[in-house]
């Protein structure tokens, strides 16, 4: 089965956390030289791209709000990451970042875009014409899961040891867990009944998708 927009034109997407999910987590990093893909992340993104999903990165970047770097530095990092992905045939449809720092002024309400709030996913869905009910959120901590669920997406959490607080609730329970991004991609396509071309499967690590 191929992925197609629904009757209203909304396309399915995979929303991706950045640090700890697609690239190794280096706190407050905006140096392109320190970008390192997580294990089997590129293969997972290639799998999702071949399956026809739109791919959108959703990232909390409080370093801007804290004054550690400016938005130009963040834009350079974003451009470098997208260039490196393009070398592997992976094109992101969007990159959305919350640059607010949490808790600087307790008298003011928090923003609606910092995960676990769903604001960035809702904005991306509107701007890119995405169907949230057919989409997925993949991340490495429960804030990613909650953001995805609150936006109406299904969720996959990478069980890689990056969640340390384990503040749980029904909204923070992932629909599925996976050891890396490629395994997450296998689950997503299997759950949606989407076939991936043989040529793509042949060049990726040998394994079978797991439902």
Coordinates of C-alpha atoms in Angstrom, one line a residue:
X1 CA 0.0 0.0 0.0
X2 CA 1.3 3.5 -0.9
X3 CA 0.9 6.5 1.3
X4 CA -1.4 9.2 -0.2
X5 CA -3.0 12.3 1.2
X6 CA -6.5 11.8 2.5
X7 CA -9.6 13.3 0.9
X8 CA -8.8 16.7 2.5
X9 CA -5.3 16.7 1.2
X10 CA -3.6 16.0 4.6
X11 CA -0.5 13.9 4.3
X12 CA 0.9 11.5 6.9
X13 CA 4.2 12.6 8.5
X14 CA 6.8 11.4 11.0
X15 CA 7.7 14.1 13.5
X16 CA 11.3 13.6 14.7
X17 CA 13.0 14.8 17.8
X18 CA 16.5 15.9 17.0
X19 CA 18.9 15.4 20.0
X20 CA 19.2 11.8 21.1
X21 CA 16.9 10.6 18.3
X22 CA 18.5 11.7 15.0
X23 CA 21.8 13.0 16.3
X24 CA 23.8 12.3 19.4
X25 CA 22.8 14.6 22.3
X26 CA 25.4 17.2 22.9
X27 CA 23.8 19.8 25.2
X28 CA 23.4 23.3 23.7
X29 CA 25.4 22.4 20.7
X30 CA 25.4 24.6 17.6
X31 CA 28.7 23.5 16.2
X32 CA 28.1 21.5 12.9
X33 CA 31.4 19.7 13.5
X34 CA 29.9 18.0 16.6
X35 CA 26.9 16.6 14.7
X36 CA 27.0 12.8 14.9
X37 CA 24.1 10.6 13.8
X38 CA 22.7 8.1 16.3
X39 CA 23.0 4.4 15.6
X40 CA 21.0 3.4 12.4
X41 CA 19.3 6.9 12.3
X42 CA 20.2 7.5 8.6
X43 CA 18.9 4.0 7.6
X44 CA 15.7 4.7 9.5
X45 CA 15.2 8.0 7.8
X46 CA 15.9 6.4 4.4
X47 CA 13.3 3.8 5.1
X48 CA 10.7 6.4 6.0
X49 CA 11.5 8.5 3.0
X50 CA 11.1 5.5 0.7
X51 CA 7.8 4.7 2.3
X52 CA 6.6 8.2 1.4
X53 CA 6.2 9.9 4.8
X54 CA 6.7 13.6 5.2
X55 CA 9.5 14.1 7.8
X56 CA 9.5 17.1 10.1
X57 CA 12.0 17.8 12.9
X58 CA 10.7 19.1 16.2
X59 CA 13.2 20.4 18.7
X60 CA 13.5 22.3 21.9
X61 CA 16.3 24.8 21.7
X62 CA 16.3 26.8 24.9
X63 CA 19.9 27.9 24.4
X64 CA 18.6 30.9 22.4
X65 CA 16.3 32.0 25.3
X66 CA 19.1 31.5 27.7
X67 CA 21.4 33.7 25.7
X68 CA 23.9 30.9 25.0
X69 CA 23.7 31.3 21.2
X70 CA 21.6 33.2 18.8
X71 CA 19.1 32.2 16.1
X72 CA 21.7 32.6 13.3
X73 CA 23.9 30.0 15.0
X74 CA 20.9 27.7 15.2
X75 CA 20.0 28.3 11.6
X76 CA 23.6 27.3 10.6
X77 CA 23.3 24.1 12.5
X78 CA 20.0 23.4 10.9
X79 CA 21.4 24.0 7.4
X80 CA 24.4 21.8 8.1
X81 CA 22.2 18.9 9.4
X82 CA 19.9 19.1 6.4
X83 CA 22.9 19.1 4.0
X84 CA 24.3 16.0 5.7
X85 CA 21.0 14.3 5.5
X86 CA 20.6 15.2 1.8
X87 CA 23.9 13.4 1.1
X88 CA 22.1 10.3 2.2
X89 CA 19.0 11.0 0.1
X90 CA 17.0 12.2 3.0
X91 CA 15.1 15.5 2.7
X92 CA 13.3 17.1 5.7
X93 CA 10.0 18.8 4.9
X94 CA 10.4 21.1 7.9
X95 CA 12.5 22.0 10.9
X96 CA 10.6 23.6 13.8
X97 CA 12.4 24.7 17.0
X98 CA 11.1 26.2 20.3
X99 CA 13.7 28.8 21.3
X100 CA 12.1 29.7 24.6
X101 CA 13.8 29.1 27.9
X102 CA 11.6 27.4 30.5
X103 CA 10.8 28.9 33.8
X104 CA 12.7 32.2 33.5
X105 CA 9.7 34.2 34.6
X106 CA 7.4 32.1 36.9
X107 CA 4.8 34.9 36.8
X108 CA 4.2 34.3 33.1
X109 CA 2.6 31.3 31.5
X110 CA 4.8 28.9 29.6
X111 CA 4.9 28.9 25.9
X112 CA 2.7 26.6 23.8
X113 CA 5.5 25.4 21.6
X114 CA 8.1 23.8 23.9
X115 CA 7.6 20.0 24.2
X116 CA 5.7 18.4 25.9
X117 CA 3.3 21.1 24.6
X118 CA 2.1 20.2 21.0
X119 CA 2.3 23.7 19.5
X120 CA 5.1 23.0 17.0
X121 CA 3.4 19.9 15.7
X122 CA 0.1 21.7 15.3
X123 CA 1.9 24.6 13.5
X124 CA 3.7 22.2 11.2
X125 CA 0.5 20.3 10.4
X126 CA -1.2 23.6 9.4
X127 CA 1.7 24.9 7.4
X128 CA 2.6 21.7 5.7
X129 CA -1.0 20.3 5.3
X130 CA -0.4 17.2 7.4
X131 CA -2.9 14.7 8.8
X132 CA -2.0 14.4 12.5
X133 CA -4.3 11.3 13.0
X134 CA -2.2 9.5 10.4
X135 CA 1.1 10.8 11.7
X136 CA 3.7 9.7 14.2
X137 CA 6.0 11.3 16.7
X138 CA 9.4 9.7 17.4
X139 CA 11.6 10.8 20.3
X140 CA 13.9 9.6 23.1
X141 CA 12.1 11.0 26.1
X142 CA 8.5 11.1 27.5
X143 CA 8.1 14.8 26.7
X144 CA 8.3 13.8 23.0
X145 CA 5.6 11.2 23.6
X146 CA 3.3 13.6 25.4
X147 CA 3.7 16.2 22.6
X148 CA 2.8 13.7 20.0
X149 CA -0.2 12.3 21.9
X150 CA -1.5 15.8 22.6
X151 CA -1.3 16.6 18.9
X152 CA -3.3 13.5 18.1
X153 CA -0.4 11.4 16.7
X154 CA 0.8 7.9 17.4
X155 CA 4.1 7.7 19.2
X156 CA 7.3 5.7 19.3
X157 CA 9.9 6.2 22.1
X158 CA 13.5 5.2 21.5
X159 CA 14.5 3.2 24.6
X160 CA 18.1 4.4 24.6
X161 CA 18.4 5.4 28.3
X162 CA 17.9 9.2 27.7
X163 CA 14.7 9.4 29.8
X164 CA 15.7 9.8 33.5
X165 CA 12.7 11.3 35.2
X166 CA 9.9 8.9 34.2
X167 CA 7.1 11.2 35.2
X168 CA 4.3 9.0 33.8
X169 CA 0.6 9.6 32.9
X170 CA -1.6 8.2 30.1
X171 CA -0.5 11.0 27.8
X172 CA 3.1 10.0 28.4
X173 CA 2.8 6.3 27.5
X174 CA 4.3 5.6 24.1
X175 CA 2.3 3.5 21.7
X176 CA 5.5 1.6 20.9
X177 CA 9.1 1.5 22.0
X178 CA 12.1 0.7 19.8
X179 CA 15.9 0.4 20.3
X180 CA 16.8 2.8 17.5
X181 CA 15.4 4.8 14.7
X182 CA 15.5 2.1 12.1
X183 CA 13.5 -0.3 14.3
X184 CA 11.0 2.6 14.9
X185 CA 10.7 3.0 11.1
X186 CA 10.1 -0.7 10.6
X187 CA 7.3 -0.5 13.2
X188 CA 5.7 2.5 11.7
X189 CA 5.5 1.1 8.2
X190 CA 4.3 -2.3 9.5
X191 CA 1.6 -0.7 11.6
X192 CA 0.4 1.4 8.6
X193 CA 0.7 -1.5 6.1
X194 CA 3.1 0.4 3.9
X195 CA 5.5 -1.6 1.7
X196 CA 9.0 -0.4 1.2
X197 CA 10.8 -1.0 -2.2
X198 CA 13.0 -4.0 -2.4
X199 CA 15.9 -1.9 -3.5
X200 CA 15.8 0.1 -0.3
X201 CA 15.4 -2.9 1.9
X202 CA 18.4 -4.5 0.2
X203 CA 20.8 -1.7 1.1
X204 CA 19.8 -1.4 4.7
X205 CA 20.9 -3.6 7.7
X206 CA 19.6 -7.1 7.4
X207 CA 16.5 -7.6 9.6
X208 CA 12.8 -7.9 9.3
X209 CA 10.3 -5.3 10.3
X210 CA 8.7 -6.0 13.7
X211 CA 5.0 -5.1 14.3

